[in-house]
């Protein structure tokens, strides 16, 4: 057993699992493991070499990995390189370490976009089998009819196949909240167009557990360790 290092509850508290007291409770409940063994109270760990997990999900971010949450402004494209010299989302975040966007938002779409150098996380977040929810606010050209909302909810046929059922709420008149877990090209715009209500403004307001109403367009921030963990949980519980 590692007698150096820090007390386990202190490490957990620093990673956002609540007060030290609450973290002691987690340990006492047997929900915490160190290198695969259930930890006991009083355990000390060295985060540089011990693998700490809560409910089977590893705590902390592996060294060298970064995760940025960006509020993409309209007009910026989300491919890593634009051959036409347009501004890309990569131009809005630090150049080192190199990151890439997880999935895409259309040039005209605004809102939350994750950028990371964590290939495994990116793969899981974009893979349809993990079905991570994405929430959008769509302003339509006019107030949608009840039957249009029903079709959006139930799923409809697009030229690349049927869409899965979506959660759809009319927030006010022509403003609709749409939650999908697929990530097809221009999906929300095409769905709304298909029911006769073209989108005039589209904003992504949530990616799985990630929300942030305080980021201004063009601003980014690093995810907290707790947010990274919540993403790991999201891609774990819905995937294989
Ligand atoms: N759906 C769209 O239509 N556009 C996006 O950028 C994302 C989802």
Coordinates of C-alpha atoms and ligand atoms in Angstrom, one line a residue:
X1 CA 0.0 0.0 0.0
X2 CA 1.2 3.5 -0.8
X3 CA 2.0 5.2 2.5
X4 CA 3.1 8.4 0.7
X5 CA 0.8 10.5 -1.5
X6 CA -2.4 12.2 -0.4
X7 CA -5.4 11.0 1.5
X8 CA -7.9 9.5 -1.0
X9 CA -10.8 11.6 0.2
X10 CA -8.8 14.8 -0.4
X11 CA -8.0 13.7 -4.0
X12 CA -11.7 12.9 -4.6
X13 CA -12.8 16.2 -3.1
X14 CA -10.4 18.1 -5.4
X15 CA -11.9 16.2 -8.4
X16 CA -15.4 17.5 -7.5
X17 CA -16.9 14.6 -5.6
X18 CA -18.2 16.8 -2.8
X19 CA -16.8 17.6 0.6
X20 CA -14.1 15.5 2.2
X21 CA -16.8 14.1 4.5
X22 CA -19.0 13.1 1.5
X23 CA -15.9 11.5 -0.1
X24 CA -15.2 9.5 3.0
X25 CA -18.8 8.2 2.7
X26 CA -18.1 7.1 -0.9
X27 CA -15.0 5.2 0.3
X28 CA -16.9 3.7 3.2
X29 CA -19.6 2.5 0.8
X30 CA -17.0 0.6 -1.2
X31 CA -17.6 2.7 -4.4
X32 CA -14.0 3.7 -4.7
X33 CA -11.2 1.5 -6.1
X34 CA -7.5 2.1 -6.3
X35 CA -5.8 0.1 -9.0
X36 CA -8.8 -2.1 -9.2
X37 CA -9.1 -2.9 -5.4
X38 CA -11.8 -1.5 -3.2
X39 CA -10.3 1.3 -1.2
X40 CA -10.5 1.5 2.6
X41 CA -10.7 4.7 4.7
X42 CA -7.2 6.0 5.4
X43 CA -5.9 5.0 2.0
X44 CA -3.3 7.3 0.5
X45 CA -2.7 7.6 -3.2
X46 CA -0.3 9.2 -5.6
X47 CA -2.4 10.4 -8.5
X48 CA 0.6 10.2 -10.8
X49 CA 0.8 6.5 -10.6
X50 CA -2.4 5.1 -8.8
X51 CA -5.5 4.7 -10.8
X52 CA -8.5 5.9 -8.8
X53 CA -12.0 5.1 -9.9
X54 CA -15.5 5.8 -8.5
X55 CA -18.2 3.4 -9.6
X56 CA -15.8 2.0 -12.1
X57 CA -15.0 5.3 -13.8
X58 CA -11.5 6.5 -13.6
X59 CA -11.1 9.8 -11.8
X60 CA -9.0 12.6 -13.2
X61 CA -7.8 13.5 -16.6
X62 CA -4.9 11.6 -18.0
X63 CA -1.8 13.9 -18.4
X64 CA -1.6 15.8 -21.7
X65 CA -5.3 15.6 -22.5
X66 CA -7.3 18.8 -22.8
X67 CA -11.1 19.3 -23.3
X68 CA -12.3 22.7 -24.3
X69 CA -16.0 23.8 -24.5
X70 CA -16.4 26.6 -27.1
X71 CA -19.4 28.7 -27.9
X72 CA -19.1 28.7 -31.6
X73 CA -20.2 31.9 -33.2
X74 CA -22.1 32.0 -36.5
X75 CA -19.9 32.1 -39.6
X76 CA -17.0 30.1 -38.2
X77 CA -16.5 26.6 -39.6
X78 CA -15.9 23.6 -37.5
X79 CA -13.5 21.6 -39.7
X80 CA -9.9 21.6 -38.5
X81 CA -8.6 23.0 -41.8
X82 CA -10.4 25.2 -44.3
X83 CA -8.9 25.1 -47.8
X84 CA -10.7 28.4 -48.5
X85 CA -8.9 30.2 -45.7
X86 CA -12.0 30.9 -43.7
X87 CA -11.9 31.2 -39.9
X88 CA -12.2 27.8 -38.2
X89 CA -13.0 26.8 -34.6
X90 CA -9.3 25.8 -34.2
X91 CA -8.4 29.5 -34.6
X92 CA -10.5 30.3 -31.5
X93 CA -8.6 28.0 -29.0
X94 CA -5.0 27.7 -27.9
X95 CA -2.7 26.3 -30.7
X96 CA -0.9 23.8 -28.4
X97 CA -1.7 21.1 -27.7
X98 CA -3.4 20.5 -31.0
X99 CA -7.1 19.7 -30.6
X100 CA -9.9 18.8 -33.0
X101 CA -13.6 19.4 -32.9
X102 CA -15.8 16.6 -31.7
X103 CA -18.4 16.4 -34.5
X104 CA -19.5 19.4 -36.4
X105 CA -21.8 22.4 -36.3
X106 CA -22.7 24.0 -39.6
X107 CA -21.1 27.3 -40.4
X108 CA -24.4 29.0 -39.7
X109 CA -25.1 27.2 -36.4
X110 CA -24.0 28.6 -33.1
X111 CA -23.5 27.2 -29.7
X112 CA -21.6 24.5 -27.8
X113 CA -18.8 22.6 -29.4
X114 CA -16.3 20.4 -27.7
X115 CA -12.7 20.4 -28.8
X116 CA -10.1 17.9 -27.5
X117 CA -7.1 15.8 -28.2
X118 CA -8.7 12.9 -26.5
X119 CA -9.4 10.6 -29.5
X120 CA -11.1 7.9 -27.5
X121 CA -13.6 10.3 -25.9
X122 CA -14.2 12.0 -29.3
X123 CA -14.8 8.6 -31.0
X124 CA -17.4 7.6 -28.3
X125 CA -19.1 11.0 -28.4
X126 CA -19.6 10.9 -32.1
X127 CA -20.4 7.2 -32.5
X128 CA -24.2 6.7 -32.9
X129 CA -24.2 3.6 -30.7
X130 CA -23.4 5.8 -27.7
X131 CA -26.4 8.0 -28.4
X132 CA -25.2 11.1 -26.5
X133 CA -28.0 13.7 -26.5
X134 CA -27.6 17.0 -28.2
X135 CA -30.0 19.8 -27.5
X136 CA -30.8 22.6 -29.9
X137 CA -32.9 25.7 -29.9
X138 CA -34.2 26.3 -33.3
X139 CA -36.0 29.5 -34.4
X140 CA -38.3 28.6 -37.2
X141 CA -39.7 30.8 -39.9
X142 CA -43.1 30.6 -38.2
X143 CA -44.9 28.7 -35.4
X144 CA -45.0 25.0 -36.2
X145 CA -48.3 23.2 -36.4
X146 CA -49.2 20.4 -34.0
X147 CA -48.8 17.8 -36.8
X148 CA -45.3 19.2 -37.7
X149 CA -44.2 18.9 -34.0
X150 CA -45.7 15.4 -33.9
X151 CA -43.7 14.3 -37.0
X152 CA -40.5 15.8 -35.6
X153 CA -41.1 13.8 -32.4
X154 CA -42.0 10.5 -34.0
X155 CA -39.3 10.6 -36.6
X156 CA -39.5 11.3 -40.3
X157 CA -37.9 10.4 -43.6
X158 CA -34.9 12.3 -44.8
X159 CA -33.0 11.5 -48.0
X160 CA -30.4 9.6 -46.0
X161 CA -33.0 7.5 -44.1
X162 CA -35.5 7.9 -41.3
X163 CA -34.7 9.9 -38.2
X164 CA -35.0 8.4 -34.7
X165 CA -37.7 9.9 -32.4
X166 CA -36.7 13.2 -31.0
X167 CA -37.8 15.2 -27.9
X168 CA -39.4 18.4 -29.1
X169 CA -40.9 21.2 -27.1
X170 CA -42.3 24.5 -28.4
X171 CA -40.7 27.0 -26.1
X172 CA -42.6 30.0 -27.5
X173 CA -44.3 30.7 -30.8
X174 CA -41.6 30.0 -33.4
X175 CA -38.9 28.8 -31.0
X176 CA -38.5 25.0 -30.6
X177 CA -36.2 22.9 -28.4
X178 CA -35.1 19.8 -30.1
X179 CA -33.1 17.0 -28.5
X180 CA -31.6 14.4 -30.8
X181 CA -29.0 11.7 -30.2
X182 CA -27.9 11.2 -33.8
X183 CA -25.4 13.5 -35.5
X184 CA -26.3 13.5 -39.1
X185 CA -25.2 16.3 -41.4
X186 CA -27.5 19.3 -41.0
X187 CA -30.0 17.1 -39.3
X188 CA -32.0 19.6 -37.3
X189 CA -32.3 22.0 -40.3
X190 CA -33.3 19.1 -42.6
X191 CA -35.9 17.8 -40.1
X192 CA -37.5 21.2 -39.7
X193 CA -37.4 21.8 -43.5
X194 CA -39.0 18.4 -44.1
X195 CA -42.0 19.4 -42.0
X196 CA -42.3 22.7 -43.8
X197 CA -40.7 25.0 -41.2
X198 CA -37.2 26.1 -42.2
X199 CA -34.8 27.1 -39.5
X200 CA -33.7 30.7 -39.4
X201 CA -31.4 30.4 -36.4
X202 CA -29.9 27.3 -34.7
X203 CA -28.1 27.2 -31.4
X204 CA -26.7 24.1 -29.7
X205 CA -27.4 24.5 -26.0
X206 CA -26.3 21.1 -24.6
X207 CA -24.0 18.2 -25.3
X208 CA -24.9 15.3 -23.1
X209 CA -24.3 16.7 -19.6
X210 CA -22.5 19.8 -20.7
X211 CA -24.3 23.2 -20.6
X212 CA -23.0 26.7 -20.2
X213 CA -25.1 29.8 -20.5
X214 CA -22.3 32.1 -19.5
X215 CA -19.9 31.6 -22.4
X216 CA -20.2 34.4 -24.9
X217 CA -20.0 33.6 -28.6
X218 CA -16.3 33.0 -29.4
X219 CA -15.4 32.2 -25.8
X220 CA -14.1 28.9 -24.6
X221 CA -13.1 27.3 -21.3
X222 CA -11.6 24.1 -20.1
X223 CA -13.9 21.4 -18.8
X224 CA -13.6 20.7 -15.1
X225 CA -12.5 17.2 -14.0
X226 CA -16.1 16.6 -12.9
X227 CA -17.4 17.5 -16.4
X228 CA -14.9 15.2 -18.1
X229 CA -16.0 12.5 -15.7
X230 CA -19.7 13.2 -16.4
X231 CA -18.9 12.8 -20.2
X232 CA -17.1 9.6 -19.5
X233 CA -20.2 8.4 -17.7
X234 CA -22.5 9.5 -20.5
X235 CA -20.5 7.6 -23.1
X236 CA -20.2 4.6 -20.9
X237 CA -23.8 4.1 -19.9
X238 CA -25.3 4.5 -23.3
X239 CA -22.6 2.5 -25.3
X240 CA -21.4 -1.0 -25.4
Ligands
LIG1 N1 -28.2 20.1 -37.0 C1 -28.0 21.0 -37.9 O1 -28.9 21.2 -38.8 N2 -26.9 21.7 -37.9 C2 -26.0 21.6 -37.0 O2 -25.0 22.3 -37.0 C3 -26.2 20.6 -36.0 C4 -27.3 19.9 -36.0

